[in-house]
Amino acid sequence: MVKIRHWTLPNGFKAHVSENDLKLVEEDLSEDLQQGEVLLESVYLSVDPYMRIHGDPIGPHKTMFGEACLKVIKTRNGEFPLGTLVLANSGWRSHYLSKDGKDLRSIPYDLGSLSPSVSLGVLGMPGLTAYFGLRILEPKAGEICVVNGAAGAVGSLVGQLAKQKGLTVIGFAGSDEKCNWLTNDLKFDYAFNYKKISLEDAFKKAAPKGVDVFFDNVGGDFFHEMVTKHMAHNGRVSICGSISNYNDTEKHKFPQINMDILFHELTIRGFMVYSFEKEFDTAFNDMVPLVKKGELKFKETLFEGFEQMPAAFVGLFKGENTGKAIVKAGNYP
Ligand SMILES: NC(=O)c1ccc[n+]([C@@H]2O[C@H](COP(=O)([O-])OP(=O)(O)OC[C@H]3O[C@@H](n4cnc5c(N)ncnc54)[C@H](OP(=O)(O)O)[C@@H]3O)[C@@H](O)[C@H]2O)c1
């Protein structure tokens, strides 16, 4: 028997996410596998803001959903020998039993000396989000790009990719330490602590003539003020996320923004990263060499131990992570 632990969400999230909303459940799983079955142990697990708002918990215990990087610890499936590393949407589980391996995916590039954790971050879903969310903005050299949530998993990559295309990059993040990382290490042109400075004052200095492309991770008041006051004529906005609203219990009535969109002839586009799935290989072909050469930098905030899943997740809404938040639950190799 192997002891399986999983984090469950028995009654949904209360208004503001709390570690108390999640319960740890333990079960025994037989190690006598059937032909085709694969038993895996989670090595790295992802916590992401979307887990607050999308998807239903899985199975009778209402296990939290999510992606993990796992290693094969027992197998009766020739495609997945012992020790193989794979990705799966296996949820917040310490172990996972795949019935036939069809729900397991290989990491689609050679890791080289990179940690497998990158497959959940810079070279995983968040990296792809930055790549495609920036691409739809059709950024051009010489333009001004703004990204909020700038020191997070997605935002930190958006700014660097925009710099590589010759844009002036302005990031907004929630601490001076994060802002220093953005300007000193990632070479953003400007980084502002949105808790200390108004957008008005930040743009007087950094973009007095307006912003051409805006990558929005935060939504809410930030989005509203950008669209009504700080976009340049023909500006483009990509709506990636709206983390400032994920804990809201009431629907907001937005003040009118349509005339601002009209007069400035703005383009505003929402996107979901998985709509670009057919092009993921192209993105990896571009990004993997950049990461390996150190030209696309990244940070991971690692939480040690499977029991840290709730703390890691709740921390996303308190700004506790810099770069990608990941839980390390096992060892590889
Ligand atoms: N469209 C898609 O397909 C797609 C895919 C992936 C992610 N997303 C979205 O992209 C956004 C960023 O995701 P991520 O994975 O990169 O997360 P992340 O930025 O690594 O983590 C969340 C960060 O958001 C900031 N934050 C939290 N609450 C906030 C608030 N009320 N106001 C302003 N900032 C707040 C915090 O940083 P500070 O310290 O700076 O406040 C926190 O560290 C999220 O909105 C997510 O839902 C969308």
Coordinates of C-alpha atoms and ligand atoms in Angstrom, one line a residue:
M1 CA 0.0 0.0 0.0
V2 CA 1.1 3.5 -0.7
K3 CA -0.3 6.5 1.3
I4 CA -1.8 9.1 -1.0
R5 CA -2.4 12.6 0.2
H6 CA -4.6 15.1 -1.6
W7 CA -5.8 18.6 -0.9
T8 CA -9.5 18.9 -1.2
L9 CA -11.9 21.8 -1.5
P10 CA -15.0 20.4 0.2
N11 CA -17.2 23.5 0.3
G12 CA -15.6 25.9 -2.2
F13 CA -13.7 29.1 -1.4
K14 CA -15.2 31.6 0.9
A15 CA -15.0 35.3 -0.2
H16 CA -11.3 35.7 0.3
V17 CA -9.2 32.5 -0.2
S18 CA -8.1 31.0 3.0
E19 CA -5.9 28.0 3.9
N20 CA -8.9 26.8 6.0
D21 CA -11.0 26.3 2.9
L22 CA -8.7 23.3 2.0
K23 CA -8.6 20.0 3.7
L24 CA -5.9 17.3 3.6
V25 CA -7.3 13.8 2.9
E26 CA -5.2 10.6 3.2
E27 CA -6.0 7.3 1.4
D28 CA -4.3 4.0 0.9
L29 CA -3.7 2.9 -2.6
S30 CA -2.8 -0.7 -3.6
E31 CA 0.6 -1.0 -5.3
D32 CA -0.6 -4.1 -7.3
L33 CA -0.9 -2.4 -10.6
Q34 CA -3.1 -3.6 -13.5
Q35 CA -1.6 -4.0 -17.0
G36 CA -1.2 -0.4 -18.5
E37 CA -1.3 1.4 -15.1
V38 CA 1.4 3.8 -14.0
L39 CA 1.9 5.0 -10.4
L40 CA 3.5 8.4 -10.1
E41 CA 4.8 10.7 -7.3
S42 CA 4.4 14.5 -7.6
V43 CA 7.8 16.2 -7.7
Y44 CA 6.7 19.7 -8.4
L45 CA 3.1 21.1 -8.3
S46 CA 1.9 24.4 -9.6
V47 CA -0.3 26.9 -7.8
D48 CA -1.9 29.5 -10.1
P49 CA -4.4 32.3 -9.7
Y50 CA -7.0 30.7 -12.0
M51 CA -7.5 28.0 -9.4
R52 CA -9.6 30.6 -7.5
I53 CA -12.1 31.0 -10.3
H54 CA -12.1 28.1 -12.8
G55 CA -12.9 24.5 -12.7
D56 CA -14.6 22.1 -10.4
P57 CA -12.7 20.0 -7.8
I58 CA -12.2 16.4 -8.9
G59 CA -13.9 13.2 -7.7
P60 CA -15.7 12.2 -4.5
H61 CA -13.4 14.1 -2.2
K62 CA -13.4 17.2 -4.4
T63 CA -9.6 17.2 -4.9
M64 CA -8.2 20.5 -6.1
F65 CA -7.3 20.6 -9.8
G66 CA -4.0 21.7 -11.3
E67 CA -0.9 20.7 -13.2
A68 CA 2.1 18.8 -11.7
C69 CA 5.4 17.4 -12.8
L70 CA 5.6 13.8 -11.7
K71 CA 8.0 10.8 -11.7
V72 CA 7.0 7.2 -12.4
I73 CA 7.6 5.1 -9.2
K74 CA 5.9 1.9 -10.3
T75 CA 4.7 0.8 -13.8
R76 CA 3.1 -1.8 -15.9
N77 CA 3.2 0.3 -19.0
G78 CA 6.1 0.0 -21.4
E79 CA 5.7 3.6 -22.6
F80 CA 6.5 4.9 -19.1
P81 CA 9.5 3.2 -17.5
L82 CA 10.5 3.7 -13.9
G83 CA 11.9 7.2 -13.2
T84 CA 10.3 8.8 -16.3
L85 CA 9.3 12.4 -15.7
V86 CA 6.0 13.6 -17.1
L87 CA 3.4 16.4 -16.8
A88 CA -0.3 15.8 -16.0
N89 CA -3.3 17.6 -14.8
S90 CA -3.3 15.3 -11.9
G91 CA -4.5 17.8 -9.2
W92 CA -3.1 18.6 -5.8
R93 CA -2.1 15.0 -5.1
S94 CA 1.1 13.6 -3.6
H95 CA 0.7 10.5 -5.8
Y96 CA -1.4 9.8 -8.9
L97 CA -2.5 6.6 -10.6
S98 CA -2.8 6.7 -14.3
K99 CA -5.0 3.9 -15.8
D100 CA -3.4 3.8 -19.2
G101 CA -0.8 6.7 -19.5
K102 CA -3.0 8.6 -21.9
D103 CA -3.4 11.5 -19.4
L104 CA 0.4 11.8 -19.1
R105 CA 2.5 14.2 -21.3
S106 CA 6.3 14.2 -21.8
I107 CA 8.1 17.5 -21.3
P108 CA 8.2 18.7 -24.9
Y109 CA 11.8 19.9 -25.0
D110 CA 15.2 18.8 -23.7
L111 CA 15.7 20.3 -20.2
G112 CA 19.5 20.2 -20.3
S113 CA 20.7 21.4 -16.9
L114 CA 17.4 23.2 -16.1
S115 CA 15.3 22.0 -13.2
P116 CA 12.1 20.2 -14.2
S117 CA 10.2 22.9 -12.3
V118 CA 10.6 25.2 -15.3
S119 CA 8.0 23.0 -17.1
L120 CA 5.4 24.6 -14.8
G121 CA 6.7 28.1 -15.1
V122 CA 9.0 29.9 -17.5
L123 CA 8.7 27.0 -20.0
G124 CA 5.2 26.0 -19.1
M125 CA 1.8 27.5 -19.1
P126 CA 2.8 30.9 -17.6
G127 CA 5.6 31.3 -20.2
L128 CA 3.3 30.4 -23.0
T129 CA 0.8 33.0 -21.7
A130 CA 3.4 35.7 -21.7
Y131 CA 4.5 34.7 -25.3
F132 CA 1.1 34.6 -26.9
G133 CA -0.5 37.4 -24.8
L134 CA 2.3 39.7 -25.9
R135 CA 2.1 38.6 -29.5
I136 CA -1.6 39.5 -29.9
L137 CA -0.6 43.1 -28.9
E138 CA 1.5 43.3 -32.1
P139 CA 4.3 45.1 -30.3
K140 CA 6.6 47.3 -32.4
A141 CA 10.1 48.6 -31.6
G142 CA 9.9 52.1 -30.1
E143 CA 6.5 51.7 -28.5
I144 CA 5.7 51.8 -24.8
C145 CA 4.6 48.7 -23.1
V146 CA 3.0 48.5 -19.6
V147 CA 2.6 45.3 -17.7
N148 CA 1.1 44.9 -14.2
G149 CA 1.6 41.9 -11.9
A150 CA 5.1 42.6 -13.4
A151 CA 7.1 40.5 -10.9
G152 CA 4.9 37.5 -11.3
A153 CA 5.2 34.3 -13.3
V154 CA 3.7 35.8 -16.5
G155 CA 4.4 39.5 -16.0
S156 CA 8.2 39.1 -15.5
L157 CA 8.4 37.3 -18.8
V158 CA 6.1 39.7 -20.7
G159 CA 8.4 42.7 -19.9
Q160 CA 11.6 40.9 -20.9
L161 CA 10.1 39.7 -24.2
A162 CA 8.8 43.2 -24.9
K163 CA 12.3 44.6 -24.2
Q164 CA 13.8 42.1 -26.7
K165 CA 11.4 43.5 -29.3
G166 CA 12.7 47.0 -28.7
L167 CA 9.9 48.5 -26.6
T168 CA 10.2 50.7 -23.6
V169 CA 8.9 48.6 -20.7
I170 CA 7.1 49.9 -17.6
G171 CA 6.2 47.4 -14.9
F172 CA 4.0 47.7 -11.8
A173 CA 4.5 45.5 -8.8
G174 CA 3.6 45.4 -5.2
S175 CA 7.0 46.0 -3.4
D176 CA 10.2 47.9 -3.8
E177 CA 12.1 44.7 -3.7
K178 CA 10.2 43.4 -6.7
C179 CA 10.6 46.7 -8.5
N180 CA 14.4 46.6 -8.0
W181 CA 14.5 43.1 -9.4
L182 CA 12.6 44.2 -12.5
T183 CA 14.9 47.2 -13.2
N184 CA 18.3 45.8 -12.0
D185 CA 18.1 42.2 -13.2
L186 CA 15.4 42.1 -15.9
K187 CA 16.3 45.5 -17.3
F188 CA 12.8 46.9 -17.3
D189 CA 13.1 50.7 -18.1
Y190 CA 10.8 51.6 -15.2
A191 CA 9.2 49.7 -12.4
F192 CA 6.7 51.3 -9.9
N193 CA 5.4 50.1 -6.6
Y194 CA 1.7 50.5 -7.2
K195 CA 1.1 50.6 -3.5
K196 CA 3.2 53.8 -3.2
I197 CA 2.7 55.8 -6.4
S198 CA -0.4 56.7 -8.4
L199 CA -0.6 55.8 -12.1
E200 CA -0.9 59.5 -12.7
D201 CA 2.5 60.3 -11.2
A202 CA 4.1 57.2 -12.6
F203 CA 3.1 58.1 -16.2
K204 CA 4.0 61.8 -15.8
K205 CA 7.6 60.5 -15.6
A206 CA 7.5 57.4 -17.7
A207 CA 4.9 57.8 -20.5
P208 CA 3.6 61.4 -20.7
K209 CA 2.3 60.8 -24.2
G210 CA 0.5 57.6 -23.4
V211 CA 1.0 53.9 -23.5
D212 CA 0.9 51.9 -26.8
V213 CA 0.5 48.4 -25.5
F214 CA -0.9 47.3 -22.1
F215 CA -0.7 43.7 -20.8
D216 CA -3.3 43.4 -18.0
N217 CA -2.9 40.8 -15.3
V218 CA -4.7 42.7 -12.6
G219 CA -7.9 44.2 -14.0
G220 CA -10.3 46.2 -11.7
D221 CA -9.3 49.9 -11.0
F222 CA -5.9 49.5 -12.7
F223 CA -7.6 48.5 -16.0
H224 CA -10.2 51.2 -15.7
E225 CA -7.7 53.9 -15.1
M226 CA -5.4 52.7 -17.9
V227 CA -8.2 52.7 -20.5
T228 CA -9.7 56.0 -19.5
K229 CA -6.6 58.0 -18.9
H230 CA -3.3 56.6 -20.0
M231 CA -3.6 54.8 -23.4
A232 CA -2.2 56.4 -26.6
H233 CA -4.2 56.7 -29.7
N234 CA -4.7 53.3 -31.4
G235 CA -3.4 51.7 -28.2
R236 CA -3.8 47.9 -27.7
V237 CA -4.8 46.1 -24.5
S238 CA -4.5 42.3 -23.9
I239 CA -6.6 41.1 -21.0
C240 CA -4.7 38.2 -19.5
G241 CA -6.3 38.1 -16.1
S242 CA -8.0 40.2 -13.4
I243 CA -6.5 39.0 -10.1
S244 CA -7.7 42.0 -8.2
N245 CA -11.2 40.8 -8.7
Y246 CA -10.9 37.0 -8.1
N247 CA -12.0 37.3 -4.5
D248 CA -14.9 39.6 -5.2
T249 CA -18.3 38.3 -4.2
E250 CA -20.4 40.9 -6.0
K251 CA -20.4 41.9 -9.7
H252 CA -19.1 45.4 -10.2
K253 CA -20.9 48.0 -12.2
F254 CA -18.1 49.5 -14.3
P255 CA -18.2 53.2 -14.9
Q256 CA -18.6 54.0 -18.6
I257 CA -15.4 53.4 -20.7
N258 CA -16.8 53.0 -24.2
M259 CA -16.3 56.6 -25.2
D260 CA -12.6 56.4 -24.1
I261 CA -12.2 53.3 -26.2
L262 CA -14.0 55.0 -29.1
F263 CA -12.1 58.4 -29.1
H264 CA -8.7 56.7 -28.7
E265 CA -9.6 54.0 -31.2
L266 CA -8.3 51.3 -28.8
T267 CA -8.2 47.6 -29.4
I268 CA -9.0 45.4 -26.3
R269 CA -8.6 41.7 -26.6
G270 CA -9.0 38.9 -24.0
F271 CA -7.2 35.6 -24.6
M272 CA -6.9 32.1 -23.2
V273 CA -3.5 30.5 -23.5
Y274 CA -4.9 27.1 -24.5
S275 CA -6.4 28.6 -27.6
F276 CA -2.9 28.7 -29.0
E277 CA -2.1 25.1 -28.3
K278 CA -1.3 24.2 -31.9
E279 CA 1.5 26.8 -31.8
F280 CA 3.1 25.8 -28.4
D281 CA 6.0 24.1 -30.2
T282 CA 6.8 27.3 -32.0
A283 CA 6.8 29.2 -28.7
F284 CA 9.1 26.5 -27.1
N285 CA 11.5 26.7 -30.1
D286 CA 11.8 30.4 -29.4
M287 CA 11.9 30.4 -25.7
V288 CA 13.9 27.3 -24.7
P289 CA 17.2 28.6 -26.2
L290 CA 16.6 32.1 -24.6
V291 CA 16.2 30.5 -21.1
K292 CA 19.2 28.2 -21.6
K293 CA 21.4 31.1 -22.6
G294 CA 20.1 33.2 -19.6
E295 CA 18.6 35.8 -22.0
L296 CA 15.1 35.2 -20.6
K297 CA 15.5 35.3 -16.8
F298 CA 13.1 33.8 -14.3
K299 CA 12.6 33.3 -10.6
E300 CA 10.8 30.6 -8.8
T301 CA 9.4 31.0 -5.3
L302 CA 9.7 27.4 -4.1
F303 CA 7.6 26.0 -1.2
E304 CA 9.1 22.9 0.3
G305 CA 6.7 20.0 1.0
F306 CA 3.3 18.9 -0.2
E307 CA 1.7 20.3 3.0
Q308 CA 2.6 23.8 1.8
M309 CA 0.1 23.8 -1.1
P310 CA -2.5 25.9 0.6
A311 CA 0.1 28.5 1.9
A312 CA 1.6 28.7 -1.6
F313 CA -1.8 29.2 -3.2
V314 CA -3.1 31.8 -0.7
G315 CA 0.2 33.6 -1.0
L316 CA -0.5 34.5 -4.6
F317 CA -3.3 36.8 -3.4
K318 CA -1.0 38.5 -0.9
G319 CA 1.9 39.1 -3.3
E320 CA 4.1 36.6 -1.5
N321 CA 5.6 35.2 -4.7
T322 CA 8.2 36.6 -7.0
G323 CA 8.2 34.8 -10.3
K324 CA 6.5 31.4 -10.4
A325 CA 5.1 29.9 -7.2
I326 CA 5.8 26.2 -7.1
V327 CA 5.6 23.5 -4.5
K328 CA 8.4 21.0 -4.3
A329 CA 6.9 17.7 -3.0
G330 CA 9.4 15.1 -4.1
N331 CA 12.9 14.6 -5.4
Y332 CA 14.2 14.1 -8.9
P333 CA 16.0 12.0 -10.0
Ligands
LIG1 N1 -5.4 34.3 -20.0 C1 -4.7 33.2 -19.7 O1 -4.7 32.2 -20.4 C2 -3.9 33.2 -18.4 C3 -2.9 32.2 -18.2 C4 -2.2 32.3 -17.0 C5 -2.4 33.3 -16.1 N2 -3.4 34.2 -16.3 C6 -3.6 35.3 -15.4 O2 -2.4 36.1 -15.4 C7 -2.3 36.8 -14.2 C8 -0.9 36.6 -13.6 O3 -0.8 35.2 -13.3 P1 0.6 34.6 -12.7 O4 0.5 33.1 -12.8 O5 1.7 35.3 -13.4 O6 0.5 35.0 -11.2 P2 1.6 35.8 -10.4 O7 1.7 37.1 -10.9 O8 2.8 34.9 -10.3 O9 1.0 35.8 -8.9 C9 0.0 36.7 -8.5 C10 0.6 38.2 -8.2 O10 -0.5 39.1 -8.5 C11 -0.3 40.2 -7.6 N3 -1.6 40.5 -7.0 C12 -2.3 39.7 -6.2 N4 -3.5 40.3 -5.8 C13 -3.4 41.5 -6.3 C14 -4.3 42.6 -6.3 N5 -5.5 42.6 -5.6 N6 -4.0 43.7 -7.1 C15 -2.8 43.8 -7.8 N7 -2.0 42.8 -7.8 C16 -2.3 41.6 -7.1 C17 0.7 39.9 -6.6 O11 1.9 40.6 -6.9 P3 2.2 42.1 -6.3 O12 3.1 41.9 -5.2 O13 2.8 42.8 -7.5 O14 0.8 42.7 -5.9 C18 1.0 38.4 -6.8 O15 2.3 38.0 -6.5 C19 -3.4 36.3 -13.3 O16 -4.5 37.3 -13.4 C20 -3.8 35.0 -14.0 O17 -5.2 34.6 -13.7 C21 -4.1 34.1 -17.5

